[in-house]
Amino acid sequence: MKQAKRKSNSAERDISIVLCGGAGLGIQTVEQLLTRMLKMSGYYVFATKEYMSRVRGGSNSTQIRVSDKPVQAPVERIDILIPLDEDAVSHVINRIDRKTIIIGDKDRLKTDREVIDFSFLDIAKEIGNAIFANTIAVGLLLGLLEGDIKEGKKYLKNYFTQKQKEEFIPDNIKALEMGFEKATQLIEEKRINPERLSHIKKSREIKGDLLINGAESVGFGAIAGGCNFISSYPMSPSTGVLVFLSQFADDFDIIAEQAEDEISAINMAIGAWYTGARSIVTTSGGGLALMTEGISLAAMLESPLVVHLAQRPGPATGLPTRTEQGDLQLALHAGHGEFPRIILAPGRIEDAYLLTQKAFYWADKYQVPVFILTDQYTMDTYYNINNLPVPKGKLKKFIIKTKTDYQRYSFKTVKGVSPRGIPGNGEGFVRTDSDEHDENGLITEDMDIRNRMMEKRMDKMNLIKKETISPELIGSKDYKILCVGWGSTFHIIKEAVEKLNNKDVASLYFKQVFPISEDAIDYLQKANQIISIENNYSGQFAQLLEKSTGININARILKYNGLPFYADELAKEIKETISGKGGKK
């Protein structure tokens, strides 16, 4: 099938597609099929979603960006909108304009906007069943974007074969082909002007890329970090990590336990570390609230612990399926008493993989809780990445073989880290106690020992600070204005700053948020204006940064409605903040 050669009249080098409708209409299926087919066609793709906390109904949307260069952030702009129910257009009404191409069944939509009438349902019925409407939508979009229909059919066969539903393959391929042909028909009939879709070049090199989301990346990082035990209670949006590791439990000798609640989950994880395993818990804000006593227990036992905290808006149940960076202060202060901890916040898919490995390494090395802070946006977002590096060499562990005179909490340590033995590995007796204890792990209220034991535990921070990860400067080294972000906002801030095309503006990305690297001071002191950008109400990281460095943050750009920033939206806000017309002081 030949299609008219297209000319680009767009300043953008990508196309933003949004599918919108109620839960249960198959939006996620379209997203999964289309993104894989477009990637196999040679395009860079990015996808993320926002959805309501319900099994059916509501208004949910998925954004897919397609480009000939890496795209890794959402934009507010919508080039093609596929509304799947009558409320869909109104749900995204603030994001569409006269350039937006809306394709859908006019009779089923409540809108006075111009709509290209196209009934996915009626065409599906020609094939024999309404369930093929989603595959027709995939074929239509694949055709409009000049995707590779052969690769599309190949992926469709594999998709249903893996699901052991081979009987659905012929009709779904027919639906894909019909959707693809309808795309050509729409263009030939001039119902869609091809020049409204910018032409995007394909690349063979992209076909072999990985396409994984944040939950899978954390899961891969845990496996690479030697994780062999996960105990958690399901809680959106963290559950993806539990599901992922459960699926690969047999392949990598992982015990995956769905505990009866979060209190049990974290105590199981601590128990697993005590016996020599490498364990993780994955949870969200409400779950971490229940785990805080366990975190304090790990600190007193000087047990390693890895906690994956996927943030969502609170307080209480809040917006359980939405995103926010609102739990930094919770992770910073979770647990009673004082003890060292490390907090990591990946912003790239690759960083989620590498930092999760690092979390296991540091937890084991320093015998402290290590938090990995992601959020719903990170968990449900994916884009092309070339590869994930496989760790080289033998995994380093910090367990010793004990002797008869072994003391679990010996004061003869290097900066507070007593050698860690485990039961059965040597001749020594491994005692531990949640109360204050002496070097042998026996309960004590001796005040001198209390002081020495507290100082030993806190002394670890001096070692940890020597290994902190420096923030990354993105953009000109001769900046005057510095946009500071952490975790999941990395790509969004990066693209927003690029859109400004202003050599005076650069961004600083923190992937370790506690303790903060001293290198941050040099970056901050150099700037005339510092703008903090965060997905929360009060600027939690800006507060921590000011306290840690003593440097004032001039302005804050904050978003806390449950959605991530959009790159184009953020670019406007940064511009207004620089001019003094925007930003919170």
XYZ file of C-alpha atoms in Angstrom:
585
model
C 0.000 0.000 0.000
C 1.382 3.387 -0.990
C 0.750 6.557 0.880
C 1.070 10.158 -0.184
C 4.510 11.602 0.562
C 4.155 14.025 3.423
C 5.768 17.337 4.068
C 6.275 18.622 7.545
C 4.858 22.007 8.441
C 5.326 21.564 12.143
C 7.956 23.124 14.365
C 7.749 20.013 16.523
C 9.718 16.923 15.629
C 7.293 14.571 17.279
C 3.637 13.661 17.212
C 1.631 13.592 20.416
C -1.217 11.054 20.388
C -3.740 10.768 23.196
C -6.267 7.966 23.608
C -8.957 8.768 26.123
C -11.923 6.911 27.567
C -13.231 4.945 30.514
C -11.467 2.078 32.243
C -12.314 -1.221 30.581
C -12.351 0.136 27.008
C -8.944 -1.329 26.203
C -6.797 1.834 26.149
C -3.884 0.011 27.717
C -4.050 -2.707 25.088
C -3.831 -0.113 22.320
C -0.906 1.538 24.098
C 0.972 -1.726 24.516
C 0.456 -2.870 20.912
C 1.015 0.477 19.209
C 4.172 1.490 21.083
C 5.849 -1.850 20.360
C 4.853 -1.767 16.698
C 6.082 1.802 16.272
C 9.362 0.986 17.996
C 9.797 -2.043 15.717
C 9.017 0.261 12.781
C 12.067 2.336 13.755
C 10.581 5.199 15.784
C 11.442 6.553 19.200
C 8.379 6.287 21.396
C 7.345 7.535 24.808
C 4.188 6.591 26.686
C 2.630 7.522 29.988
C -0.839 7.384 31.462
C -3.175 9.008 33.949
C -6.117 7.072 35.298
C -8.812 7.115 37.920
C -9.031 4.757 40.854
C -11.755 2.501 39.512
C -12.015 -0.752 37.587
C -14.501 0.480 34.974
C -15.675 3.855 33.767
C -14.259 7.270 34.637
C -11.984 9.154 32.273
C -8.460 7.934 31.686
C -5.910 8.839 29.077
C -2.694 7.554 27.611
C -0.228 9.787 25.807
C 2.100 8.359 23.181
C 4.802 10.550 21.629
C 6.463 9.389 18.418
C 9.662 10.931 17.091
C 12.905 10.420 15.167
C 14.860 11.506 18.240
C 14.590 10.349 21.858
C 11.418 11.599 23.573
C 11.222 11.078 27.313
C 8.698 13.531 28.733
C 4.973 14.277 28.378
C 3.680 17.422 26.642
C 0.393 19.218 27.070
C -0.080 19.513 23.306
C -2.260 16.890 21.567
C -1.820 16.390 17.802
C -4.130 13.385 17.417
C -6.933 12.596 19.857
C -8.787 9.281 19.785
C -11.832 9.709 22.090
C -13.352 6.354 22.973
C -16.423 7.507 24.898
C -18.685 10.535 25.175
C -16.767 12.150 28.053
C -13.325 11.829 26.508
C -13.134 15.173 24.694
C -14.249 17.166 27.717
C -11.661 15.344 29.872
C -8.790 16.801 27.832
C -10.536 19.939 26.550
C -7.830 22.249 27.971
C -5.148 20.442 25.991
C -6.677 20.566 22.507
C -6.791 23.426 19.992
C -7.802 23.967 16.377
C -4.764 21.980 15.186
C -5.737 18.858 17.109
C -7.007 16.078 14.849
C -9.903 14.338 16.582
C -10.868 10.943 15.146
C -13.898 9.143 16.536
C -17.520 8.198 16.242
C -19.401 11.516 16.024
C -22.672 10.011 17.185
C -21.078 8.759 20.408
C -19.235 11.971 21.355
C -20.474 14.973 23.309
C -18.563 17.808 21.665
C -18.983 20.694 19.270
C -15.379 20.358 18.112
C -14.579 19.296 14.560
C -14.380 15.499 14.514
C -13.302 13.185 11.700
C -16.119 10.687 11.814
C -14.724 7.181 12.173
C -16.544 4.349 13.883
C -14.081 1.763 15.189
C -17.045 -0.205 16.503
C -18.896 -0.453 13.186
C -15.783 -1.630 11.365
C -15.101 -4.161 14.101
C -18.592 -5.564 13.645
C -17.798 -6.132 9.960
C -15.103 -8.526 11.141
C -17.524 -10.172 13.491
C -16.987 -8.778 16.991
C -16.735 -5.402 18.732
C -13.614 -6.558 20.568
C -11.555 -5.893 17.428
C -12.155 -2.140 17.688
C -8.902 -1.687 19.629
C -6.812 -3.453 16.989
C -8.476 -1.339 14.285
C -7.422 1.758 16.238
C -3.863 0.425 16.390
C -3.895 -0.204 12.621
C -5.306 3.260 11.908
C -2.615 5.045 13.945
C 0.098 2.793 12.549
C -1.069 3.757 9.047
C -1.259 7.485 9.772
C 2.296 7.386 11.101
C 3.581 5.298 8.173
C 4.508 2.442 10.481
C 5.662 -0.966 9.259
C 2.600 -3.182 8.802
C 4.768 -6.315 8.454
C 6.372 -5.659 11.824
C 2.933 -4.917 13.215
C 1.558 -8.276 12.115
C 4.626 -10.058 13.429
C 4.231 -8.462 16.846
C 0.519 -9.255 16.909
C 1.236 -12.953 16.260
C 3.800 -13.071 19.060
C 1.485 -11.178 21.407
C -1.364 -13.676 21.112
C 0.976 -16.686 20.956
C 2.546 -15.702 24.293
C -0.929 -15.401 25.748
C -1.753 -18.839 24.308
C -4.651 -17.326 22.373
C -3.592 -18.285 18.848
C -7.229 -18.538 17.763
C -7.476 -14.725 17.925
C -4.557 -14.119 15.560
C -6.312 -14.243 12.126
C -9.141 -11.833 12.969
C -6.831 -9.424 14.794
C -4.478 -9.307 11.821
C -7.461 -8.627 9.620
C -8.503 -5.793 11.982
C -4.978 -4.373 11.921
C -4.910 -4.398 8.132
C -8.344 -2.792 7.890
C -7.342 0.003 10.258
C -4.119 0.513 8.310
C -6.001 0.736 4.992
C -8.550 3.127 6.461
C -5.692 5.498 7.317
C -4.744 5.697 3.648
C -8.383 6.165 2.716
C -8.746 9.100 5.144
C -5.719 10.783 3.578
C -6.721 10.066 -0.020
C -10.214 11.419 0.634
C -8.505 14.510 2.120
C -10.328 14.041 5.389
C -6.895 14.294 7.031
C -4.300 16.628 5.593
C -1.007 14.670 5.618
C 0.904 17.911 6.040
C -0.658 18.264 9.475
C 1.398 15.247 10.521
C 5.100 15.981 10.543
C 7.126 13.409 8.673
C 9.358 11.409 10.994
C 12.347 9.449 9.782
C 12.805 5.843 10.829
C 15.981 4.241 12.093
C 16.896 0.551 11.915
C 19.025 0.923 15.035
C 15.990 1.539 17.225
C 14.295 -1.776 16.450
C 16.404 -3.655 18.972
C 15.940 -1.138 21.781
C 14.388 -2.034 25.103
C 10.987 -0.604 25.939
C 10.445 -0.920 29.693
C 8.690 1.120 32.343
C 9.905 2.323 35.733
C 8.488 -0.639 37.666
C 10.297 -3.105 35.405
C 13.512 -1.102 35.649
C 13.443 -1.158 39.461
C 12.718 -4.893 39.242
C 15.660 -5.518 36.903
C 17.867 -3.411 39.194
C 16.826 -5.491 42.196
C 17.734 -8.715 40.359
C 21.090 -7.255 39.282
C 21.644 -6.111 42.876
C 21.315 -9.662 44.163
C 17.771 -9.452 45.513
C 16.435 -12.885 46.423
C 13.524 -11.957 48.713
C 10.617 -9.546 48.358
C 7.803 -9.212 50.853
C 5.105 -6.608 50.308
C 1.444 -5.817 50.575
C -0.049 -4.581 47.268
C -0.519 -0.828 47.047
C -0.730 1.355 43.950
C 1.486 2.481 42.349
C 4.236 0.335 43.910
C 2.744 -3.079 43.160
C 4.346 -3.349 39.718
C 7.690 -4.196 41.320
C 6.164 -7.026 43.391
C 4.398 -8.391 40.311
C 7.550 -8.158 38.187
C 9.788 -9.968 40.685
C 7.079 -12.579 41.272
C 6.986 -13.337 37.548
C 10.744 -13.965 37.507
C 10.959 -15.650 40.927
C 11.751 -19.100 39.531
C 14.301 -17.800 37.025
C 16.360 -15.905 39.615
C 15.722 -17.884 42.822
C 13.662 -15.153 44.419
C 11.170 -15.750 47.203
C 8.204 -13.436 46.579
C 5.793 -13.133 49.484
C 2.544 -11.186 49.468
C 2.287 -10.439 53.178
C -0.961 -9.931 55.098
C -0.055 -6.262 55.755
C 2.837 -3.820 55.585
C 3.960 -4.465 59.171
C 4.481 -8.121 58.412
C 6.108 -7.308 55.088
C 8.865 -5.137 56.505
C 9.555 -7.473 59.420
C 9.876 -10.373 56.972
C 12.359 -8.344 54.956
C 14.445 -7.567 58.047
C 14.359 -11.236 59.034
C 15.537 -12.205 55.565
C 18.537 -9.851 55.771
C 19.347 -11.327 59.234
C 19.703 -14.774 57.680
C 21.855 -13.528 54.788
C 19.301 -12.826 52.047
C 19.051 -9.545 50.128
C 15.493 -8.328 50.497
C 13.337 -5.420 49.385
C 9.892 -4.099 50.259
C 7.883 -2.079 47.763
C 5.143 0.225 48.972
C 3.543 3.663 48.723
C 2.993 6.443 51.262
C 0.214 4.812 53.308
C 2.151 1.555 53.422
C 5.341 3.270 54.521
C 3.415 4.925 57.350
C 2.673 1.444 58.689
C 6.260 0.325 58.144
C 7.917 3.072 60.134
C 8.326 1.037 63.320
C 10.017 -1.667 61.255
C 12.353 0.883 59.724
C 13.359 2.002 63.201
C 13.835 -1.647 64.153
C 16.195 -2.143 61.203
C 18.160 0.894 62.381
C 18.541 -0.466 65.913
C 19.475 -3.936 64.649
C 21.880 -2.286 62.171
C 20.240 -4.453 59.564
C 20.516 -3.610 55.878
C 17.141 -2.774 54.337
C 15.992 -1.655 50.881
C 12.645 0.131 50.624
C 11.101 1.064 47.290
C 8.649 3.909 47.869
C 6.462 4.773 44.855
C 4.910 8.123 45.782
C 1.301 9.130 45.239
C -0.720 12.098 46.505
C -1.802 12.027 50.162
C -2.718 12.605 52.868
C -4.443 9.305 53.662
C -5.773 7.647 50.503
C -5.554 10.938 48.603
C -5.426 10.276 44.864
C -4.263 6.647 44.909
C -3.577 6.268 41.184
C -2.027 9.690 40.578
C 1.473 11.052 40.972
C 3.268 13.385 43.382
C 6.681 13.909 44.947
C 5.094 14.362 48.347
C 6.832 11.719 50.465
C 10.406 12.981 50.574
C 9.974 14.315 54.100
C 8.257 11.060 55.099
C 11.213 8.989 53.890
C 13.604 11.432 55.529
C 11.971 11.127 58.946
C 10.289 7.690 58.914
C 11.054 5.817 62.113
C 11.442 7.008 65.674
C 14.798 8.005 67.056
C 17.869 9.093 65.139
C 19.786 6.928 62.691
C 21.550 7.175 59.342
C 19.749 6.497 56.085
C 20.222 6.999 52.349
C 17.572 8.249 49.909
C 17.887 7.785 46.138
C 15.529 9.237 43.515
C 15.926 7.984 39.931
C 14.819 10.255 37.090
C 15.802 8.095 34.120
C 14.668 4.532 33.382
C 18.368 3.613 33.349
C 18.893 5.299 36.720
C 16.069 3.298 38.277
C 17.999 0.168 37.290
C 21.437 1.382 38.404
C 20.328 3.078 41.624
C 18.371 0.030 42.756
C 21.550 -2.006 42.421
C 23.364 0.700 44.349
C 20.710 0.575 47.072
C 21.444 -3.095 47.763
C 25.190 -2.450 47.751
C 25.001 0.479 50.177
C 22.447 -1.186 52.444
C 24.739 -4.191 52.787
C 27.928 -2.147 53.135
C 26.686 0.318 55.753
C 23.922 -1.760 57.398
C 21.358 1.043 57.055
C 17.923 1.533 55.444
C 18.181 2.731 51.839
C 15.106 4.237 50.166
C 14.424 4.334 46.424
C 11.901 7.105 45.760
C 9.886 6.804 42.566
C 6.269 7.792 41.884
C 3.234 6.804 39.821
C 4.536 8.745 36.832
C 7.818 6.814 36.870
C 6.112 3.467 37.421
C 3.772 3.870 34.422
C 6.143 5.584 31.981
C 8.312 3.948 29.349
C 10.459 4.940 26.381
C 13.256 3.553 24.200
C 16.546 2.794 25.857
C 19.456 1.172 24.124
C 20.429 -1.312 26.799
C 20.904 -2.004 30.491
C 24.452 -2.967 31.477
C 24.829 -6.402 33.027
C 26.967 -6.234 36.199
C 30.468 -7.587 35.737
C 32.272 -9.743 38.254
C 31.048 -11.430 41.387
C 28.460 -9.627 43.493
C 30.195 -8.078 46.502
C 28.672 -8.948 49.855
C 29.690 -7.771 53.282
C 29.029 -10.856 55.389
C 31.873 -12.337 57.445
C 32.476 -15.844 58.747
C 32.215 -15.557 62.519
C 34.629 -16.815 65.145
C 33.852 -17.998 68.685
C 34.554 -14.537 70.132
C 32.311 -12.759 67.583
C 30.530 -9.611 68.753
C 27.784 -8.404 66.423
C 28.039 -4.785 67.614
C 31.740 -4.559 68.292
C 33.099 -1.077 68.947
C 36.294 -2.097 67.129
C 34.909 -0.844 63.839
C 35.732 1.292 60.844
C 33.614 4.422 61.277
C 30.773 2.637 63.015
C 30.288 -0.376 60.752
C 30.652 -3.547 62.828
C 31.392 -6.723 60.807
C 28.093 -8.466 60.061
C 27.807 -12.178 60.652
C 24.756 -14.337 60.029
C 23.569 -17.412 61.925
C 25.246 -20.642 60.823
C 28.106 -19.008 58.950
C 31.034 -19.671 61.300
C 31.427 -20.565 64.956
C 30.207 -17.322 66.494
C 26.858 -16.608 68.108
C 24.898 -13.846 66.319
C 22.750 -12.021 68.854
C 20.522 -9.066 68.077
C 18.028 -7.022 70.075
C 15.517 -4.242 69.397
C 16.378 -2.659 72.747
C 19.624 -0.813 73.230
C 22.325 -3.455 73.495
C 25.968 -4.013 74.203
C 28.617 -5.298 71.802
C 27.282 -8.849 72.178
C 23.725 -7.841 71.331
C 22.491 -8.208 74.913
C 19.963 -5.706 76.297
C 21.423 -2.932 78.413
C 20.490 0.366 80.050
C 24.077 1.286 80.762
C 24.148 4.967 79.819
C 27.790 4.936 78.812
C 27.184 2.056 76.422
C 24.068 3.839 75.112
C 26.155 6.870 74.253
C 28.887 4.820 72.595
C 26.383 2.723 70.616
C 24.517 5.831 69.388
C 27.798 7.425 68.340
C 28.839 4.225 66.565
C 25.607 4.086 64.560
C 25.629 7.778 63.670
C 29.322 7.652 62.745
C 28.366 5.764 59.571
C 27.140 9.035 58.065
C 30.722 10.243 57.775
C 31.513 7.281 55.507
C 28.248 7.560 53.578
C 28.851 11.258 52.835
C 32.145 10.408 51.172
C 30.297 8.297 48.590
C 27.380 10.581 47.769
C 26.391 10.923 44.134
C 27.010 14.389 42.701
C 24.122 16.176 40.988
C 24.276 16.350 37.183
C 24.440 19.666 35.396
C 22.463 19.669 32.135
C 23.122 22.519 29.710
C 25.555 25.419 29.595
C 28.334 25.587 32.183
C 28.101 29.385 31.957
C 24.580 29.474 33.335
C 23.133 32.331 35.334
C 19.800 30.678 36.099
C 19.649 27.174 37.528
C 16.510 25.002 37.476
C 16.839 22.409 40.236
C 14.891 19.147 40.238
C 15.044 15.650 41.655
C 13.829 12.224 40.649
C 11.089 11.853 38.080
C 11.091 15.474 36.856
C 14.523 15.036 35.242
C 13.505 14.572 31.590
C 10.628 17.068 31.855
C 12.879 19.838 33.177
C 15.542 18.967 30.613
C 13.124 19.278 27.685
C 11.534 22.418 29.112
C 14.931 24.115 29.410
C 15.826 23.020 25.861
C 12.605 24.605 24.592
C 13.664 27.953 26.122
C 16.851 27.927 24.004
C 18.456 30.326 26.480
C 22.187 29.855 27.161
C 21.798 31.485 30.558
C 19.549 28.670 31.790
C 20.727 25.199 32.859
C 19.260 22.461 35.037
C 20.659 20.499 37.967
C 19.412 16.946 38.522
C 19.653 15.248 41.921
C 19.385 11.445 41.897
C 20.577 11.179 45.516
C 18.531 13.454 47.748
C 19.942 12.432 51.129
C 22.585 12.960 52.179
C 23.168 15.711 49.640
C 26.520 15.848 47.893
C 28.714 18.780 48.917
C 29.328 19.357 45.198
C 25.855 20.895 45.110
C 27.150 23.984 46.902
C 29.456 24.938 44.028
C 26.651 24.594 41.472
C 24.204 26.629 43.542
C 26.643 29.400 44.477
C 27.412 30.033 40.814
C 23.795 30.833 39.891
C 22.249 34.312 40.031
C 18.779 32.786 40.286
C 17.822 29.304 41.535
C 14.418 27.891 40.653
C 13.255 24.713 42.367
C 10.774 22.560 40.395
C 8.822 19.910 42.294
C 5.629 17.852 42.138
C 4.451 18.816 45.627
C 2.826 21.721 47.482
C 5.604 23.062 49.684
C 8.860 22.427 47.834
C 10.097 19.658 50.120
C 13.433 19.232 48.389
C 14.055 22.980 48.260
C 13.625 23.061 52.035
C 16.091 20.197 52.440
C 18.540 21.819 50.029
C 18.431 25.143 51.862
C 18.940 23.416 55.204
C 21.821 21.274 53.916
C 23.694 23.994 51.997
C 22.621 27.238 53.630
C 21.870 28.661 50.175
C 18.544 30.363 49.499
C 16.302 29.045 46.717
C 14.899 32.130 44.929
C 11.687 30.675 43.503
C 9.634 27.481 43.388
C 7.503 26.061 40.584
C 5.173 23.525 42.163
C 2.458 21.222 40.813
C 0.323 19.046 43.071
C -2.919 18.242 41.218
C -1.963 14.593 40.751
C -0.471 15.011 37.271
C 3.174 15.305 36.249
C 4.482 18.503 34.690
C 4.215 18.786 30.918
C 7.433 19.917 29.224
C 5.756 22.697 27.185
C 3.712 23.840 30.187
C 6.835 23.942 32.354
C 8.825 25.891 29.755
C 6.233 28.686 29.947
C 6.317 28.674 33.748
C 10.110 28.866 33.866
C 10.052 31.775 31.417
C 7.491 33.629 33.541
C 9.440 32.891 36.728
C 12.668 34.252 35.228
C 10.842 37.461 34.302
C 9.442 37.752 37.810
C 5.835 37.097 36.771
C 5.565 33.537 38.051
C 6.906 31.049 40.571
C 6.347 30.861 44.300
C 8.857 32.735 46.448
